Amino acid sequence: MRNDAYEALLAHARETAALESVAGRLSWDQETVMPRGAALQRGEEMAAMEGVLHSRRTDERVAEWLDAVQPEGAVAKAQVARVARAHSRATKVPAELAQEIARVTSVAQGIWAEARAADDVAAFLPTLAEVIRLKREEGAALAQGGDAYDALVDDYEPGMTGADIAAMFDAMRPRLVALRARLLGAARQPVALDGSFGAEAQLRLSRDVAAAFGYDFSRGRIDIAVHPFSSGSGQDVRITTRVSESDPFNCLYSTIHEVGHAAYEQSVDPDYLLTPIGQGVSMGVHESQSRIYENQLGRSAAFTGWLYAEMRDRFGAFGIGSAEGFYGAVNRVRPGFIRTEADEVHYNLHIMMRFDLERALMRGALEVADLEAAWNDRFLADFGVAVDRPSHGMLQDVHWSVGLFGYFPTYTLGNVYAGCLHKALRADLPDLDDRMARGDPSPATEWLREKVQRHGALMAPREVIEQACGFEPSPGPLLEYLEAKFGGIYGV
């Protein structure tokens, strides 16, 4: 290896990663504690930071180092490949465009939040139109004559295309729809949770649950946000949650979900800190961690049995008289409006709808002025329920306001990966439920840390899942898990 070129390349990449962490902290601050009146200034700050980052990613010396370096060993090759990928993508996007996207999406986030709170679509549409115009331009620059949406998807899941996603969704949809019909028509229907659950008590329990799932509070913290998220990597990984006093599951399972993301980042090999491979390899793999923590582990019969006892101790009686009934309440299937609150059966149908809409937006087949009607028509067709207000419809998610086009399908890809990981994990840990029933998921989280999380971006996304599972990932294990679990709960 040309050590001088490699060391120079890696030193430059480390500084870039450190600056990216600073930019990420600005975003965290904006969503948690920043005063509302600072939004326009924060937009300028984010644009300035993006200008610095873009200039570093496109630095002519990077190309020279890449030409000179001859990496040896898996780690060095992965480091160089990640730098080369980032450099290639960055050089296709003009600096002015990158900065404008950063500025507009920073400001757009606050406009979206206010429009959502007021159920005022008209207040958000001009800003959304500007975001979509910029993202179309970015997609076209990246695609260089190819499909702009594919180019955006590739940012979140390298190697995946819109056609790949559509084929996967087409294969999954019939079994999901058939399962939903059986469950909604079943004679046995779990009861819903009913009562009032104090916010402070919920947050205390959510902290205890986060610690049980391995979240390291010495390198993290939990705050409140409109839309829960995880931010950071390595030694500073922060999460947020939200609280509804009538729905403690919102807080608890949002927390577990974000802990899955955070545990991934906290568990990457510390030797990779602030290097190109020192973070999660893709959003699909990232979502596999958050979804398996939340669903296959957190919503399991064993863990909910422990959670039921904890909630009775902390909140008193709340109308559900058994751990079995509580397990049914946690996993109750219903066609609700909100994606983040959706049960496991409906969740992927929410994603499929968003995928089709955003793909049409990026291709120019759907315009912003027609988005609300398109959303409402599709939701009624897919879920059999009419959207009652915009905050339950097209204003519910933060993603489009901040330009995350191509992100949504990685949630379902993450579910697919999680189904595969869960199948392999259960084969390796036959006594897992004994520990889960005591509120201890550590055998599973340690398995995931060893098999997936510690590798960071050392391998390609599908490679890390295949190596962990011992078989090629596919939707089969997820669909089998859903049919078995919910068939048992509903007696069908």
Coordinates of C-alpha atoms in Angstrom, one line a residue:
M1 CA 0.0 0.0 0.0
R2 CA 1.1 3.5 -0.6
N3 CA 1.0 4.4 3.1
D4 CA 1.5 8.1 2.6
A5 CA -1.5 8.4 0.3
Y6 CA -3.6 6.2 2.5
E7 CA -2.8 8.1 5.7
A8 CA -3.4 11.4 4.1
L9 CA -6.7 10.2 2.7
L10 CA -7.8 8.8 6.0
A11 CA -6.8 11.9 8.0
H12 CA -8.8 14.1 5.6
A13 CA -11.8 11.7 5.9
R14 CA -11.5 11.8 9.7
E15 CA -11.7 15.6 9.8
T16 CA -14.7 15.5 7.4
A17 CA -16.4 12.9 9.6
A18 CA -15.9 15.2 12.6
L19 CA -17.4 18.1 10.8
E20 CA -20.3 16.0 9.7
S21 CA -20.9 15.2 13.4
V22 CA -21.0 18.9 14.2
A23 CA -23.5 19.4 11.5
G24 CA -25.6 16.5 12.9
R25 CA -25.5 18.2 16.3
L26 CA -26.9 21.4 14.8
S27 CA -29.8 19.3 13.4
W28 CA -30.4 17.6 16.8
D29 CA -30.4 21.0 18.5
Q30 CA -32.9 22.3 15.9
E31 CA -35.4 19.5 16.6
T32 CA -35.1 19.6 20.4
V33 CA -34.1 22.9 22.1
M34 CA -33.5 25.5 19.4
P35 CA -35.8 28.6 19.8
R36 CA -38.3 28.9 17.1
G37 CA -37.2 32.3 16.1
A38 CA -33.7 31.0 15.1
A39 CA -35.0 29.0 12.1
L40 CA -33.8 31.3 9.3
Q41 CA -30.4 31.8 10.9
R42 CA -30.0 28.0 11.4
G43 CA -30.8 27.6 7.7
E44 CA -27.9 29.8 6.9
E45 CA -25.6 28.0 9.3
M46 CA -26.5 24.6 7.8
A47 CA -25.9 26.0 4.3
A48 CA -22.5 27.3 5.4
M49 CA -21.6 24.0 7.0
E50 CA -22.7 22.1 3.9
G51 CA -20.5 24.3 1.8
V52 CA -17.5 23.4 3.9
L53 CA -18.3 19.7 3.8
H54 CA -19.0 19.7 0.0
S55 CA -15.6 21.4 -0.6
R56 CA -13.9 18.7 1.5
R57 CA -15.6 15.9 -0.3
T58 CA -14.7 17.3 -3.7
D59 CA -11.2 18.4 -2.8
E60 CA -8.9 17.7 -5.8
R61 CA -6.4 16.0 -3.4
V62 CA -9.0 13.3 -2.7
A63 CA -8.9 12.2 -6.3
E64 CA -5.1 12.3 -6.3
W65 CA -4.9 10.2 -3.1
L66 CA -7.4 7.7 -4.5
D67 CA -5.3 7.4 -7.7
A68 CA -2.2 6.7 -5.7
V69 CA -3.4 4.5 -2.9
Q70 CA -3.2 0.7 -3.1
P71 CA -5.2 -0.6 -0.1
E72 CA -4.3 -3.9 1.5
G73 CA -6.7 -5.8 3.7
A74 CA -10.5 -5.7 4.1
V75 CA -10.6 -2.6 6.4
A76 CA -8.3 -0.4 4.3
K77 CA -10.2 -1.5 1.1
A78 CA -13.5 -0.6 2.7
Q79 CA -12.3 2.8 3.9
V80 CA -11.0 3.7 0.5
A81 CA -14.2 2.5 -1.2
R82 CA -16.4 4.6 1.1
V83 CA -14.3 7.7 0.4
A84 CA -14.3 7.0 -3.3
R85 CA -18.1 6.7 -3.3
A86 CA -18.6 9.9 -1.3
H87 CA -16.2 11.7 -3.6
S88 CA -17.9 10.4 -6.8
R89 CA -21.4 11.5 -5.6
A90 CA -20.3 14.9 -4.3
T91 CA -18.4 15.9 -7.5
K92 CA -21.6 15.3 -9.5
V93 CA -23.6 17.9 -7.4
P94 CA -22.7 21.6 -7.8
A95 CA -21.7 23.2 -4.5
E96 CA -24.3 25.9 -4.9
L97 CA -27.1 23.2 -5.2
A98 CA -25.8 21.3 -2.1
Q99 CA -25.8 24.4 0.0
E100 CA -29.2 25.5 -1.2
I101 CA -30.7 22.1 -0.3
A102 CA -29.2 22.4 3.1
R103 CA -30.5 25.9 3.7
V104 CA -34.0 25.2 2.3
T105 CA -34.6 21.9 4.1
S106 CA -33.4 23.3 7.4
V107 CA -36.0 26.1 7.2
A108 CA -38.6 23.8 5.7
Q109 CA -38.5 21.6 8.8
G110 CA -39.9 24.4 11.0
I111 CA -42.5 25.4 8.4
W112 CA -43.7 21.7 8.2
A113 CA -43.9 21.5 12.0
E114 CA -46.1 24.6 12.2
A115 CA -48.3 23.5 9.3
R116 CA -48.7 20.1 10.8
A117 CA -49.7 21.6 14.2
A118 CA -52.2 23.8 12.4
D119 CA -53.4 21.2 9.9
D120 CA -52.7 23.7 7.2
V121 CA -51.5 22.0 4.0
A122 CA -51.5 25.3 2.0
A123 CA -48.9 26.8 4.4
F124 CA -46.5 24.0 3.6
L125 CA -47.0 23.4 -0.2
P126 CA -44.8 26.3 -1.5
T127 CA -41.9 25.2 0.6
L128 CA -42.4 21.5 -0.3
A129 CA -42.5 22.5 -4.0
E130 CA -39.1 24.2 -3.6
V131 CA -37.7 21.1 -1.8
I132 CA -38.9 18.8 -4.5
R133 CA -37.5 21.1 -7.2
L134 CA -34.1 21.0 -5.6
K135 CA -34.2 17.2 -5.0
R136 CA -35.2 16.6 -8.6
E137 CA -32.2 18.7 -9.7
E138 CA -29.9 16.8 -7.3
G139 CA -31.3 13.4 -8.5
A140 CA -30.7 14.3 -12.1
A141 CA -27.2 15.5 -11.4
L142 CA -26.4 12.2 -9.6
A143 CA -28.1 10.0 -12.2
Q144 CA -26.3 11.6 -15.2
G145 CA -29.0 10.5 -17.6
G146 CA -30.4 7.6 -15.5
D147 CA -33.3 7.5 -13.2
A148 CA -33.2 10.4 -10.7
Y149 CA -35.2 8.5 -8.0
D150 CA -32.8 5.5 -8.2
A151 CA -29.9 7.9 -7.7
L152 CA -31.6 9.2 -4.5
V153 CA -32.4 5.7 -3.2
D154 CA -28.8 4.8 -3.7
D155 CA -27.8 7.4 -1.1
Y156 CA -29.7 5.4 1.6
E157 CA -29.3 1.8 0.3
P158 CA -26.4 1.4 -2.1
G159 CA -27.1 -0.8 -5.0
M160 CA -30.9 -0.7 -4.6
T161 CA -33.2 0.7 -7.3
G162 CA -36.8 1.7 -7.6
A163 CA -37.5 -1.3 -9.8
D164 CA -35.9 -3.6 -7.1
I165 CA -38.1 -2.1 -4.5
A166 CA -41.3 -2.2 -6.6
A167 CA -40.7 -5.9 -7.3
M168 CA -40.2 -6.7 -3.6
F169 CA -43.3 -4.7 -2.6
D170 CA -45.4 -6.4 -5.3
A171 CA -44.3 -9.8 -3.9
M172 CA -45.1 -8.9 -0.3
R173 CA -48.4 -7.0 -0.8
P174 CA -50.8 -10.0 -1.5
R175 CA -49.8 -11.9 1.6
L176 CA -50.0 -8.8 3.8
V177 CA -53.4 -7.9 2.5
A178 CA -54.7 -11.4 2.9
L179 CA -53.4 -11.6 6.5
R180 CA -55.0 -8.3 7.3
A181 CA -58.3 -9.5 6.0
R182 CA -58.2 -12.6 8.2
L183 CA -57.2 -10.7 11.3
L184 CA -59.8 -7.9 10.9
G185 CA -62.5 -10.5 10.3
A186 CA -61.5 -12.8 13.2
A187 CA -63.9 -13.5 16.0
R188 CA -61.2 -13.0 18.6
Q189 CA -60.2 -9.3 18.8
P190 CA -57.8 -8.0 21.4
V191 CA -59.0 -5.0 23.5
A192 CA -57.3 -1.7 23.2
L193 CA -55.4 0.0 26.1
D194 CA -57.5 2.5 27.9
G195 CA -56.5 5.0 30.6
S196 CA -54.3 7.9 31.5
F197 CA -50.6 7.4 32.0
G198 CA -48.5 10.2 33.4
A199 CA -45.8 11.6 31.2
E200 CA -43.0 11.6 33.8
A201 CA -43.7 8.0 34.7
Q202 CA -43.7 7.0 31.0
L203 CA -40.3 8.7 30.5
R204 CA -38.8 7.0 33.6
L205 CA -40.0 3.6 32.2
S206 CA -38.7 4.4 28.7
R207 CA -35.3 5.2 30.2
D208 CA -35.3 1.8 32.0
V209 CA -36.3 0.0 28.9
A210 CA -33.7 1.8 26.9
A211 CA -31.0 0.7 29.4
A212 CA -32.3 -2.9 29.3
F213 CA -31.9 -2.9 25.5
G214 CA -28.3 -1.8 25.9
Y215 CA -28.4 2.0 25.3
D216 CA -25.3 3.5 26.9
F217 CA -26.4 6.7 28.6
S218 CA -22.8 7.8 29.2
R219 CA -22.6 8.3 25.4
G220 CA -26.2 9.4 24.9
R221 CA -29.4 11.1 26.1
I222 CA -33.1 11.0 25.5
D223 CA -35.1 14.2 24.7
I224 CA -38.5 15.0 23.4
A225 CA -39.2 15.8 19.7
V226 CA -42.2 16.1 17.4
H227 CA -40.9 13.2 15.3
P228 CA -38.6 10.7 17.2
F229 CA -35.2 10.2 15.7
S230 CA -31.6 9.1 16.5
S231 CA -28.6 11.3 15.9
G232 CA -24.9 10.8 16.0
S233 CA -22.4 8.0 16.1
G234 CA -19.5 6.6 18.2
Q235 CA -19.2 8.4 21.5
D236 CA -22.2 10.8 21.1
V237 CA -25.4 9.1 20.0
R238 CA -28.6 10.8 21.1
I239 CA -32.2 9.8 20.7
T240 CA -35.6 11.4 21.1
T241 CA -39.1 10.1 21.9
R242 CA -42.6 11.6 22.3
V243 CA -45.3 11.3 25.0
S244 CA -49.1 10.9 24.8
E245 CA -50.7 10.4 28.2
S246 CA -53.4 8.2 26.6
D247 CA -51.0 6.0 24.7
P248 CA -47.9 4.9 26.5
F249 CA -47.0 2.5 23.7
N250 CA -46.1 5.5 21.6
C251 CA -43.4 6.6 24.0
L252 CA -42.1 3.1 24.9
Y253 CA -41.9 1.7 21.4
S254 CA -40.6 4.9 19.8
T255 CA -37.9 4.7 22.4
I256 CA -37.1 1.1 21.7
H257 CA -37.1 1.8 18.0
E258 CA -34.6 4.6 18.3
V259 CA -32.5 2.6 20.8
G260 CA -32.1 0.1 18.0
H261 CA -30.6 2.8 15.8
A262 CA -28.5 4.2 18.6
A263 CA -27.2 0.8 19.7
Y264 CA -25.9 0.1 16.2
E265 CA -23.9 3.4 16.2
Q266 CA -22.7 2.9 19.7
S267 CA -21.5 -0.7 19.0
V268 CA -19.4 -0.1 15.9
D269 CA -15.8 -1.2 16.4
P270 CA -14.2 1.8 18.3
D271 CA -11.1 1.4 16.0
Y272 CA -13.4 2.8 13.2
L273 CA -14.3 6.0 15.1
L274 CA -14.7 9.0 12.8
T275 CA -13.6 7.0 9.8
P276 CA -15.7 6.3 6.6
I277 CA -16.7 2.9 7.9
G278 CA -17.3 4.0 11.5
Q279 CA -21.1 4.2 11.1
G280 CA -24.1 2.1 9.9
V281 CA -23.6 0.7 6.4
S282 CA -27.1 1.7 5.0
M283 CA -30.5 2.8 6.2
G284 CA -31.9 -0.7 5.3
V285 CA -29.5 -2.3 7.8
H286 CA -30.1 0.5 10.3
E287 CA -33.8 0.0 10.1
S288 CA -33.3 -3.7 10.6
Q289 CA -31.9 -3.0 14.0
S290 CA -34.6 -0.5 15.1
R291 CA -37.3 -2.7 13.8
I292 CA -36.1 -6.0 15.3
Y293 CA -35.6 -4.2 18.7
E294 CA -39.0 -2.7 18.5
N295 CA -41.0 -5.6 17.1
Q296 CA -39.6 -9.1 17.2
L297 CA -38.0 -8.4 20.6
G298 CA -40.0 -5.5 22.2
R299 CA -43.5 -6.8 21.1
S300 CA -42.8 -10.4 21.8
A301 CA -45.0 -12.3 24.3
A302 CA -42.1 -12.9 26.6
F303 CA -41.0 -9.2 26.8
T304 CA -44.5 -7.8 27.0
G305 CA -45.2 -10.2 29.9
W306 CA -42.4 -8.4 31.8
L307 CA -43.6 -5.0 30.6
Y308 CA -47.2 -5.7 31.8
A309 CA -46.0 -6.3 35.3
E310 CA -43.8 -3.1 35.2
M311 CA -46.7 -1.0 34.0
R312 CA -49.1 -2.3 36.7
D313 CA -46.5 -1.5 39.3
R314 CA -45.9 2.0 38.0
F315 CA -49.4 3.0 36.8
G316 CA -51.8 0.8 38.8
A317 CA -54.6 -1.2 37.2
F318 CA -55.5 -0.1 33.7
G319 CA -58.3 -2.4 32.5
I320 CA -56.3 -5.3 31.1
G321 CA -56.4 -8.3 33.5
S322 CA -53.7 -10.5 32.1
A323 CA -50.3 -10.6 30.4
E324 CA -51.9 -12.4 27.5
G325 CA -54.5 -9.6 27.1
F326 CA -51.7 -7.0 27.3
Y327 CA -49.7 -8.9 24.6
G328 CA -52.8 -8.6 22.4
A329 CA -53.2 -4.9 23.1
V330 CA -49.5 -4.2 22.2
N331 CA -50.0 -6.0 18.9
R332 CA -53.6 -5.0 18.1
V333 CA -54.2 -4.7 14.3
R334 CA -56.2 -1.8 13.1
P335 CA -56.1 0.5 10.0
G336 CA -54.8 3.7 11.7
F337 CA -53.7 6.9 10.1
I338 CA -50.2 7.2 11.6
R339 CA -47.3 5.2 10.2
T340 CA -45.2 5.4 13.3
E341 CA -48.1 4.0 15.4
A342 CA -49.0 1.3 12.8
D343 CA -49.1 -2.4 13.8
E344 CA -46.6 -4.8 12.1
V345 CA -49.2 -5.9 9.5
H346 CA -50.2 -2.5 8.3
Y347 CA -46.8 -0.8 8.6
N348 CA -45.4 -1.9 5.3
L349 CA -48.6 -0.9 3.5
H350 CA -47.9 2.6 4.7
I351 CA -44.4 2.5 3.3
M352 CA -45.6 1.1 -0.1
M353 CA -48.0 4.0 -0.4
R354 CA -45.3 6.6 0.3
F355 CA -42.8 4.9 -2.0
D356 CA -45.3 5.1 -4.9
L357 CA -46.1 8.7 -4.2
E358 CA -42.5 10.0 -3.8
R359 CA -41.3 8.1 -6.8
A360 CA -44.1 9.7 -8.9
L361 CA -43.1 13.1 -7.4
M362 CA -39.5 12.7 -8.4
R363 CA -40.3 11.6 -11.9
G364 CA -42.7 14.5 -12.4
A365 CA -45.7 12.2 -12.8
L366 CA -47.3 13.8 -9.7
E367 CA -47.1 17.5 -8.8
V368 CA -47.1 19.0 -5.4
A369 CA -50.5 20.7 -5.9
D370 CA -52.1 17.3 -6.4
L371 CA -50.2 15.5 -3.6
E372 CA -52.9 15.8 -0.8
A373 CA -55.6 14.4 -3.1
A374 CA -53.4 11.6 -4.3
W375 CA -52.4 10.7 -0.7
N376 CA -56.1 10.7 0.5
D377 CA -57.3 8.7 -2.5
R378 CA -54.6 6.1 -2.1
F379 CA -55.1 5.9 1.7
L380 CA -58.8 5.2 1.3
A381 CA -58.1 2.6 -1.3
D382 CA -55.4 0.9 0.7
F383 CA -56.8 1.2 4.2
G384 CA -60.5 1.6 3.8
V385 CA -60.6 4.8 5.9
A386 CA -60.9 8.4 4.8
V387 CA -58.2 10.7 6.1
D388 CA -59.8 13.1 8.5
R389 CA -57.2 15.8 8.7
P390 CA -53.8 16.7 7.1
S391 CA -51.8 15.8 10.2
H392 CA -53.2 12.3 9.9
G393 CA -52.3 12.4 6.2
M394 CA -49.6 14.0 4.1
L395 CA -48.3 16.3 6.9
Q396 CA -47.6 13.5 9.4
D397 CA -44.0 12.6 8.4
V398 CA -41.0 14.9 8.6
H399 CA -39.1 13.2 5.8
W400 CA -40.2 15.1 2.7
S401 CA -39.7 18.5 4.4
V402 CA -36.0 17.7 5.0
G403 CA -35.5 16.2 1.5
L404 CA -35.3 12.5 2.5
F405 CA -36.7 11.2 -0.8
G406 CA -35.7 7.6 -1.2
Y407 CA -35.6 7.0 2.5
F408 CA -39.1 5.6 3.1
P409 CA -38.6 2.2 1.3
T410 CA -35.6 1.4 3.6
Y411 CA -38.1 0.9 6.4
T412 CA -39.7 -2.1 4.7
L413 CA -36.3 -3.3 3.6
G414 CA -35.2 -3.1 7.2
N415 CA -38.3 -5.1 8.2
V416 CA -37.3 -7.8 5.6
Y417 CA -33.7 -7.8 7.0
A418 CA -35.1 -8.0 10.5
G419 CA -37.2 -11.0 9.6
C420 CA -34.1 -12.8 8.4
L421 CA -32.0 -11.8 11.4
H422 CA -34.8 -12.9 13.8
K423 CA -35.0 -16.3 12.2
A424 CA -31.2 -16.8 12.6
L425 CA -31.2 -15.3 16.1
R426 CA -33.9 -17.6 17.3
A427 CA -32.1 -20.7 15.9
D428 CA -28.9 -19.6 17.8
L429 CA -30.7 -18.6 21.0
P430 CA -33.3 -21.3 21.8
D431 CA -33.7 -20.1 25.4
L432 CA -34.0 -16.4 24.7
D433 CA -37.6 -16.1 26.0
D434 CA -36.5 -17.1 29.5
R435 CA -34.4 -14.0 29.7
M436 CA -36.8 -11.8 27.8
A437 CA -39.5 -12.7 30.3
R438 CA -37.3 -11.2 33.0
G439 CA -36.9 -7.9 31.0
D440 CA -33.5 -8.9 29.8
P441 CA -33.1 -8.9 26.0
S442 CA -29.3 -8.8 26.2
P443 CA -28.6 -12.2 24.6
A444 CA -30.4 -11.0 21.5
T445 CA -28.8 -7.5 21.5
E446 CA -25.4 -9.0 22.1
W447 CA -26.0 -11.4 19.2
L448 CA -26.9 -8.4 17.0
R449 CA -23.9 -6.4 18.2
E450 CA -21.5 -9.3 17.3
K451 CA -23.2 -10.3 14.0
V452 CA -24.1 -6.9 12.6
Q453 CA -23.4 -3.8 14.6
R454 CA -19.7 -4.0 15.3
H455 CA -18.8 -4.2 11.6
G456 CA -20.1 -0.7 10.8
A457 CA -19.7 -0.1 7.1
L458 CA -17.0 -2.7 6.6
M459 CA -19.2 -4.8 4.3
A460 CA -21.9 -4.1 1.7
P461 CA -25.5 -4.0 3.1
R462 CA -26.8 -7.4 1.9
E463 CA -23.4 -8.9 2.6
V464 CA -23.6 -8.1 6.3
I465 CA -27.1 -9.5 6.6
E466 CA -26.3 -12.7 4.6
Q467 CA -23.2 -13.3 6.7
A468 CA -25.1 -12.8 10.0
C469 CA -28.0 -15.1 8.9
G470 CA -26.2 -17.7 6.9
F471 CA -28.7 -17.3 4.0
E472 CA -29.6 -14.7 1.4
P473 CA -32.1 -12.2 2.6
S474 CA -35.6 -12.3 1.3
P475 CA -39.2 -11.3 2.4
G476 CA -40.1 -15.0 3.3
P477 CA -38.9 -15.0 6.9
L478 CA -40.7 -11.7 7.7
L479 CA -44.0 -12.9 6.2
E480 CA -43.8 -16.3 7.9
Y481 CA -43.1 -14.5 11.3
L482 CA -46.1 -12.2 10.8
E483 CA -48.5 -15.0 9.8
A484 CA -47.5 -17.1 12.7
K485 CA -47.5 -14.4 15.4
F486 CA -50.7 -12.7 14.4
G487 CA -52.4 -15.9 13.5
G488 CA -51.8 -17.0 17.1
I489 CA -53.0 -13.8 18.7
Y490 CA -56.2 -13.7 16.6
G491 CA -56.8 -17.5 16.4
V492 CA -56.8 -17.7 12.7

